Short mmCIF file of N, CA and C in Angstrom, two decimals:
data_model
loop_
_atom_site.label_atom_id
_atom_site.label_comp_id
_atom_site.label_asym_id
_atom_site.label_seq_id
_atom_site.Cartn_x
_atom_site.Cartn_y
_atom_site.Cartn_z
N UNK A 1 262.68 209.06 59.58
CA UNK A 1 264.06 209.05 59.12
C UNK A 1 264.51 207.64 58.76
N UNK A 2 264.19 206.67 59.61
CA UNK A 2 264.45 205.17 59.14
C UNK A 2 263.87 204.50 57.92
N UNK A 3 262.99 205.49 57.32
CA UNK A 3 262.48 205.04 55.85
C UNK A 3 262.87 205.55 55.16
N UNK A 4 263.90 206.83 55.28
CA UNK A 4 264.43 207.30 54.06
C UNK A 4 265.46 206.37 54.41
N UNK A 5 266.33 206.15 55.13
CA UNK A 5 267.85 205.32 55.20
C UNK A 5 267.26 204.18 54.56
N UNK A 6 266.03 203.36 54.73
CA UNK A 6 265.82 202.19 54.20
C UNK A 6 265.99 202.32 52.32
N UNK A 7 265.14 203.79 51.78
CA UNK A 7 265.36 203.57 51.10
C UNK A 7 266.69 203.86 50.02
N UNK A 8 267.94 204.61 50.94
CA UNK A 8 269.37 204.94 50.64
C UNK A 8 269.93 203.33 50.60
N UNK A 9 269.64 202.16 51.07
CA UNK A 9 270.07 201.24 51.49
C UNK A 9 269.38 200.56 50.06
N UNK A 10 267.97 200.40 49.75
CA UNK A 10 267.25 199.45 49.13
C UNK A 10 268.43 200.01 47.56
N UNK A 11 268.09 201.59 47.44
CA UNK A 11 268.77 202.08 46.28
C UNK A 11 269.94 201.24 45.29
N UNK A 12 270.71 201.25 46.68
CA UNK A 12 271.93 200.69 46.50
C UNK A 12 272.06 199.35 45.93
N UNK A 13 271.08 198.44 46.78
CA UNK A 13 271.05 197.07 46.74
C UNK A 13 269.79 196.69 44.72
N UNK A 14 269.24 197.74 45.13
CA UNK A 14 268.88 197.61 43.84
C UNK A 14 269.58 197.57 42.67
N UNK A 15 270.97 199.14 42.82
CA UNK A 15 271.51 199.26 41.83
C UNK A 15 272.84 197.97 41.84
N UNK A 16 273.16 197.67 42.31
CA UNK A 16 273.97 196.26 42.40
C UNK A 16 273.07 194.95 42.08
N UNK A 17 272.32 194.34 42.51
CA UNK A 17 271.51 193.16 42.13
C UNK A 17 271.29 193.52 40.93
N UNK A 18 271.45 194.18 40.24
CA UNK A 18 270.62 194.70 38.92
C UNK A 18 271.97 194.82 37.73
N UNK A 19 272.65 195.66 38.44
CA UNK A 19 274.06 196.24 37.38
C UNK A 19 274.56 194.26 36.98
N UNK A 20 275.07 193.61 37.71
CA UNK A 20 275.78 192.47 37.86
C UNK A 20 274.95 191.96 36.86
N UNK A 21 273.75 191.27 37.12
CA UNK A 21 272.97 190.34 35.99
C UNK A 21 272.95 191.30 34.64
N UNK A 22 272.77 192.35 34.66
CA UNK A 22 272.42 193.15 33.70
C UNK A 22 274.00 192.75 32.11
N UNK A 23 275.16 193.12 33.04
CA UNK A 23 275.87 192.84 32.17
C UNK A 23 276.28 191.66 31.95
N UNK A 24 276.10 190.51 32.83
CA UNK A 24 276.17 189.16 32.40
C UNK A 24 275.39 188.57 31.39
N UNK A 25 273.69 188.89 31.22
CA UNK A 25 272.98 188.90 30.49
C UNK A 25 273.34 189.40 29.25
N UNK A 26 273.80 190.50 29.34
CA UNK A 26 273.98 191.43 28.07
C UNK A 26 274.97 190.45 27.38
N UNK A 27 276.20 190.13 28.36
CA UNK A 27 277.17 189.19 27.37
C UNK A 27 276.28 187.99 26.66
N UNK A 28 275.76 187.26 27.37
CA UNK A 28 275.73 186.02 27.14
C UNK A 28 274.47 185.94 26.31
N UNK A 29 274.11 187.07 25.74
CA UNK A 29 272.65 187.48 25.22
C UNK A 29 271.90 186.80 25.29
N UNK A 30 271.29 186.62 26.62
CA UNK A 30 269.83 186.31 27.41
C UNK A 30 269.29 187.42 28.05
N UNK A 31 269.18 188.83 27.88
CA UNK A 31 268.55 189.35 28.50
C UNK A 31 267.36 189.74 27.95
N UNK A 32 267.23 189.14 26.55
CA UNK A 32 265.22 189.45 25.87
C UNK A 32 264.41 188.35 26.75
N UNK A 33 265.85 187.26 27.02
CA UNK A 33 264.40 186.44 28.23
C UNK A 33 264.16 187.39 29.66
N UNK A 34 264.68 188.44 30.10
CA UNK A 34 264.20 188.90 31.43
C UNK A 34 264.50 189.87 31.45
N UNK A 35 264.39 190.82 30.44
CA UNK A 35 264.66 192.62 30.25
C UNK A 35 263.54 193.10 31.14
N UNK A 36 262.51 192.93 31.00
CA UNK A 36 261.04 193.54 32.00
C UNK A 36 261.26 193.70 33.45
N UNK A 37 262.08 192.16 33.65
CA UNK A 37 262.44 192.02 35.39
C UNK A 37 263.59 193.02 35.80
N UNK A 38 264.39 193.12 34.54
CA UNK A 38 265.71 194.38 35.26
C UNK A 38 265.25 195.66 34.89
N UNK A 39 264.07 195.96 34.27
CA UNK A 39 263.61 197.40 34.26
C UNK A 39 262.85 197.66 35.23
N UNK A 40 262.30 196.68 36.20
CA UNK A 40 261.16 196.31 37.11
C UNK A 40 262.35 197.52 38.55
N UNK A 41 263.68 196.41 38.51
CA UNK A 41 264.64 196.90 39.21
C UNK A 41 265.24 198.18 39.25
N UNK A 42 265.11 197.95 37.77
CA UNK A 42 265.76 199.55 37.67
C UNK A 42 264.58 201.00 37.68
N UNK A 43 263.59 200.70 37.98
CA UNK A 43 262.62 201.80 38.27
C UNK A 43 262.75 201.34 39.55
N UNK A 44 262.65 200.37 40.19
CA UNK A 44 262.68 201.04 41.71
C UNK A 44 263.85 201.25 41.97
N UNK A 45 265.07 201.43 41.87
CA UNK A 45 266.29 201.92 42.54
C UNK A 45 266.01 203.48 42.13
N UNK A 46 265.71 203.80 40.96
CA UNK A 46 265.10 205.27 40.86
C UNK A 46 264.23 206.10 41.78
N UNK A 47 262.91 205.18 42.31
CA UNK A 47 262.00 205.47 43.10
C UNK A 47 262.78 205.90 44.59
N UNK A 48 263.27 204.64 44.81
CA UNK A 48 264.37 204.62 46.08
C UNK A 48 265.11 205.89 46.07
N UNK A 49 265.77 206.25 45.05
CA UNK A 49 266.98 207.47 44.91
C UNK A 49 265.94 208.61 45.31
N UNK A 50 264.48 208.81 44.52
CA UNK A 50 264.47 210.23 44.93
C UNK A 50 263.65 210.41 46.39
N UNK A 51 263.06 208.89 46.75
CA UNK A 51 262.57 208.71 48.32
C UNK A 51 263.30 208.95 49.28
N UNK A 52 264.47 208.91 48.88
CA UNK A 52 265.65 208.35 50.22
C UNK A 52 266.53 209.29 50.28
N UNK A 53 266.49 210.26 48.99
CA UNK A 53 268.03 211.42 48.97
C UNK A 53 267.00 212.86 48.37
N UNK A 54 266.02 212.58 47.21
CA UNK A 54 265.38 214.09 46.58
C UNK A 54 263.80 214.31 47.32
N UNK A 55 263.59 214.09 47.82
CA UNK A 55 262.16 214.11 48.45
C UNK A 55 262.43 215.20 49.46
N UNK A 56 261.23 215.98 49.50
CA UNK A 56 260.94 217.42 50.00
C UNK A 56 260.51 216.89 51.51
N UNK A 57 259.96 215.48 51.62
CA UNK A 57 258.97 215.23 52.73
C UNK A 57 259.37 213.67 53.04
N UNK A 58 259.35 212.98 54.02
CA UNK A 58 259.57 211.47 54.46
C UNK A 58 258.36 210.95 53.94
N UNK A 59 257.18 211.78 53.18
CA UNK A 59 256.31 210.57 52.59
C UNK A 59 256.29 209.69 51.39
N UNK A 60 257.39 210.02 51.01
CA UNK A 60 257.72 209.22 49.46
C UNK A 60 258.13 207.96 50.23
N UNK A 61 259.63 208.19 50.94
CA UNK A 61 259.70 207.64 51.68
C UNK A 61 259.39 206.10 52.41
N UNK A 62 258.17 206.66 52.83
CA UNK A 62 257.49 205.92 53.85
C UNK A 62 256.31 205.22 52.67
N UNK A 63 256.14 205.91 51.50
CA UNK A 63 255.09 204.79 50.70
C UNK A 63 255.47 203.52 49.69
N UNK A 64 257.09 204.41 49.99
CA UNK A 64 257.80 202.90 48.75
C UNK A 64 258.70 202.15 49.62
N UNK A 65 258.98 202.65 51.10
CA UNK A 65 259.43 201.15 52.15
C UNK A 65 257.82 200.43 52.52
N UNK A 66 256.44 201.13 52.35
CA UNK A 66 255.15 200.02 52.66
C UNK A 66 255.38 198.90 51.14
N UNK A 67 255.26 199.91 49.55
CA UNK A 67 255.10 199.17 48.86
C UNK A 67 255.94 197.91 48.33
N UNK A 68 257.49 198.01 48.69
CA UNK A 68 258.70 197.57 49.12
C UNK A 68 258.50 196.02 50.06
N UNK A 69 257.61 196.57 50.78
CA UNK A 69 257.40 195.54 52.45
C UNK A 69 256.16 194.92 51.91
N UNK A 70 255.40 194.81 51.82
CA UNK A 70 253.94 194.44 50.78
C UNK A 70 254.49 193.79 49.37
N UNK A 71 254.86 194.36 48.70
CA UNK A 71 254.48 193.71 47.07
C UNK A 71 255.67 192.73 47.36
N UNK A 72 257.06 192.95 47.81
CA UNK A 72 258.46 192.24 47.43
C UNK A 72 258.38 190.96 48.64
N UNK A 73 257.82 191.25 49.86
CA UNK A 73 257.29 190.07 50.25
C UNK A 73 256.02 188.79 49.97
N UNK A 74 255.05 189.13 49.53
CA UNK A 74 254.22 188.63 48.96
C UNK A 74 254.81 187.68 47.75
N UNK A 75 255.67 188.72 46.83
CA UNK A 75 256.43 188.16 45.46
C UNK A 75 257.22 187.35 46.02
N UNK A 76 258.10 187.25 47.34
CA UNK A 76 259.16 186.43 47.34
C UNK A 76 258.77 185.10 47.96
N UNK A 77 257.50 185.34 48.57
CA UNK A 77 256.91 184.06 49.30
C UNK A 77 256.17 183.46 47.89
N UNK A 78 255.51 183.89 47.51
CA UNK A 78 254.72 183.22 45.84
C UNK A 78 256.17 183.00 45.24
N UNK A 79 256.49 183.36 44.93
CA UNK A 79 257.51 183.34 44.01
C UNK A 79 258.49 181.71 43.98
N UNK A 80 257.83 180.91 45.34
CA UNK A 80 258.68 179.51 45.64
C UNK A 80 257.77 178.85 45.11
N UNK A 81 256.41 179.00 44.92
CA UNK A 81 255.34 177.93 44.34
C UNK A 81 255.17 177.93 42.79
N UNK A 82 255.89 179.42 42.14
CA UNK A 82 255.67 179.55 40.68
C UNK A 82 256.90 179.86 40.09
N UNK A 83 256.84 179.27 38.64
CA UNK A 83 258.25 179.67 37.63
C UNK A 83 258.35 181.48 38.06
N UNK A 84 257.62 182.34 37.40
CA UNK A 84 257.67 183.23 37.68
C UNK A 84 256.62 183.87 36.93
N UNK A 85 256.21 185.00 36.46
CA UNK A 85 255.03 186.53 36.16
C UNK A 85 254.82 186.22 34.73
N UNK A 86 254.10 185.99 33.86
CA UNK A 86 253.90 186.64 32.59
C UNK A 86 254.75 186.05 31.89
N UNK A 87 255.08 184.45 31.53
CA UNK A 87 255.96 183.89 31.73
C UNK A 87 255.46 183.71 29.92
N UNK A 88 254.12 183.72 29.54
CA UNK A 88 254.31 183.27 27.85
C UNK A 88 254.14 184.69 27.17
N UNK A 89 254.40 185.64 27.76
CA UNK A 89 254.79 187.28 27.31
C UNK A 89 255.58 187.32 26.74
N UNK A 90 256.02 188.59 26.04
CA UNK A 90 257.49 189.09 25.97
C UNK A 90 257.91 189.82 27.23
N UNK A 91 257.06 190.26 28.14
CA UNK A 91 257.27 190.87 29.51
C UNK A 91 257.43 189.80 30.54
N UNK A 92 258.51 188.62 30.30
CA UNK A 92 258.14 187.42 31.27
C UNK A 92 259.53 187.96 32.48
N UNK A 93 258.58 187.80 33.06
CA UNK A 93 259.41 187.73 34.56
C UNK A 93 259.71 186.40 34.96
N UNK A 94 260.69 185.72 34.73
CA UNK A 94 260.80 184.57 35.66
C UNK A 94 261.25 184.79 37.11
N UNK A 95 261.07 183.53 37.77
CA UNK A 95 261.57 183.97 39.45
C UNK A 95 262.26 182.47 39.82
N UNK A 96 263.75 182.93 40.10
CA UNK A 96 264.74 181.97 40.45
C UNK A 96 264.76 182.09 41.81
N UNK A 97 265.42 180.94 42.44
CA UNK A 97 265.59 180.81 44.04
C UNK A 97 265.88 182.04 44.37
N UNK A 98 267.15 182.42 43.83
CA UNK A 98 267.84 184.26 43.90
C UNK A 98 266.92 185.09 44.19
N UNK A 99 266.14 185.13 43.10
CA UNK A 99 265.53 186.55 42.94
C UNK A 99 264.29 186.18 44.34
N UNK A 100 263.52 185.05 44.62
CA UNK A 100 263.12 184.69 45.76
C UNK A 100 263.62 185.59 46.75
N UNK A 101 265.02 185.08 47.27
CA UNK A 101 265.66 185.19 48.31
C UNK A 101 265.88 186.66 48.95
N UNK A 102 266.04 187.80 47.11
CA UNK A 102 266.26 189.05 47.09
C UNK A 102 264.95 189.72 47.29
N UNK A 103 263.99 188.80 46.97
CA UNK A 103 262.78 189.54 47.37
C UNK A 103 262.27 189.78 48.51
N UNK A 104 262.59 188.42 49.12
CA UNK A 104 262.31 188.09 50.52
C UNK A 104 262.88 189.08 51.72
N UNK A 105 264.59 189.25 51.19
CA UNK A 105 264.89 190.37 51.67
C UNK A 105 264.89 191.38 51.95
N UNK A 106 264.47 191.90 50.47
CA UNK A 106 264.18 193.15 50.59
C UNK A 106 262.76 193.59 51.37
N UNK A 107 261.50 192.78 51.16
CA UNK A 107 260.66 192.98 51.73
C UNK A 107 260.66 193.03 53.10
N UNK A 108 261.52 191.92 53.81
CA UNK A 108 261.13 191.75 55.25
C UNK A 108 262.03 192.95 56.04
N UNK A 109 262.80 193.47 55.53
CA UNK A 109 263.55 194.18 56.22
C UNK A 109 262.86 195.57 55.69
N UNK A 110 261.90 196.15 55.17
CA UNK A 110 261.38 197.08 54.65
C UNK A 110 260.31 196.88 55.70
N UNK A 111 259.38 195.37 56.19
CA UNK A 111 258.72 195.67 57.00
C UNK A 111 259.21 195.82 58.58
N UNK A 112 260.72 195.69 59.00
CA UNK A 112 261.02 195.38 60.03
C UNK A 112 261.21 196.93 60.19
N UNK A 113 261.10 197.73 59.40
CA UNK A 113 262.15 199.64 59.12
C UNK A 113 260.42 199.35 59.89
N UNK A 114 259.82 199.22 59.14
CA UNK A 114 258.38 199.75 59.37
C UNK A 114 257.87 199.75 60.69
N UNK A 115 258.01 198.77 61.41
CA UNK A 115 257.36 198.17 62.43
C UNK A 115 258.25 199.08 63.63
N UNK A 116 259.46 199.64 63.23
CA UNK A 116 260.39 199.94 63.90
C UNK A 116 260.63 201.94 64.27
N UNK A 117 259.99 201.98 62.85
CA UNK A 117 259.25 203.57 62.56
C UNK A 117 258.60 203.60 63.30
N UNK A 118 257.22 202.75 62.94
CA UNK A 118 256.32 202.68 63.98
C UNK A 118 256.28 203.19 65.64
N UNK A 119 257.00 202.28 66.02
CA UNK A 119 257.46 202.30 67.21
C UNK A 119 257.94 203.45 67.92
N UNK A 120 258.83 203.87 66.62
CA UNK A 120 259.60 205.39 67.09
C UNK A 120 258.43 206.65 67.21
N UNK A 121 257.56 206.00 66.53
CA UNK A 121 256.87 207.14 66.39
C UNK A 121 256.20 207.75 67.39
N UNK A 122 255.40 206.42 67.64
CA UNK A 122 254.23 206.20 69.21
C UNK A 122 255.73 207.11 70.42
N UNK A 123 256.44 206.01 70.69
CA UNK A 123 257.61 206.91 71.33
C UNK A 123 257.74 208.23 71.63
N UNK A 124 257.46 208.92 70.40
CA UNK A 124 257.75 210.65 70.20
C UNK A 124 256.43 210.78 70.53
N UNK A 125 255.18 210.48 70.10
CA UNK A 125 253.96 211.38 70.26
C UNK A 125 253.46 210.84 72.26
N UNK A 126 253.99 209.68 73.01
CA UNK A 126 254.07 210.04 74.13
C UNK A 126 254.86 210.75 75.24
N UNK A 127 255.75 210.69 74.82
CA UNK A 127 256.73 211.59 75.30
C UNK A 127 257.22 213.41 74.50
N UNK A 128 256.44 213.52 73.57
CA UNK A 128 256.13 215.21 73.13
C UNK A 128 257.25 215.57 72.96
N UNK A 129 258.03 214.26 72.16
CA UNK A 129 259.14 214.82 71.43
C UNK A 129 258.72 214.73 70.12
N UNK A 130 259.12 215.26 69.08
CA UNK A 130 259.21 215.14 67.60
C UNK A 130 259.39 213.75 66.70
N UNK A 131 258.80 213.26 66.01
CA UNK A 131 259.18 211.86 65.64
C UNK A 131 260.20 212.14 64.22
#
């Protein structure tokens, strides 16, 4: 259950970090420099929506708070040593302190749901309650 709330929570934070730059960009027409990075966003707040609210089963769930906790930490720790992804593309991702910081976030608290699932889980299968 703490990985679907994680991902009712990530949803959210996705669709906000995302909406804000999206239309600032749009004004100030810079968003052909980093359209890839807010579609990046905007497929996972999608992923999130049907993990966290349309999913039949907690395993959607539970594979996009691992991939969440894995890829967005990894990205937010790299992400201080490099400009950013694919940078002489038209798919360039750059990576600002921000988006660092949002990564960092999002990841570590995706692995803390995890570690915390975890926990609950072992919990239930010794004590022969339900996890």
């Amino acid at each position: 259950m703490l990985t679907r709330r994680y991902c009712r929570i990530a949803a959210v934070v996705f669709f906000l970090f995302t909406a804000y730059p999206l239309v600032v960009k749009l004004a100030e027409h810079r968003l052909a420099h980093d359209w890839a990075h807010v579609v990046l966003h905007l497929l996972s707040m999608l992923v999130a929506v049907y993990a966290g609210w349309l999913a039949v089963t907690e395993l959607p769930a539970r594979l996009f708070t691992w991939a969440v906790g894995v890829g967005y930490t990894l990205l937010g720790t790299v992400g201080w040593f490099i400009d950013g992804l694919l940078l002489t593309t038209p798919v360039a991702i750059p990576l600002a302190p921000v988006d660092n910081i949002f990564h960092l976030a999002l990841g570590l608290a995706a692995l803390a749901v995890l570690a915390r699932d975890r926990r609950n889980r072992a919990t239930a299968a010794t004590s022969g309650r339900p996890g």
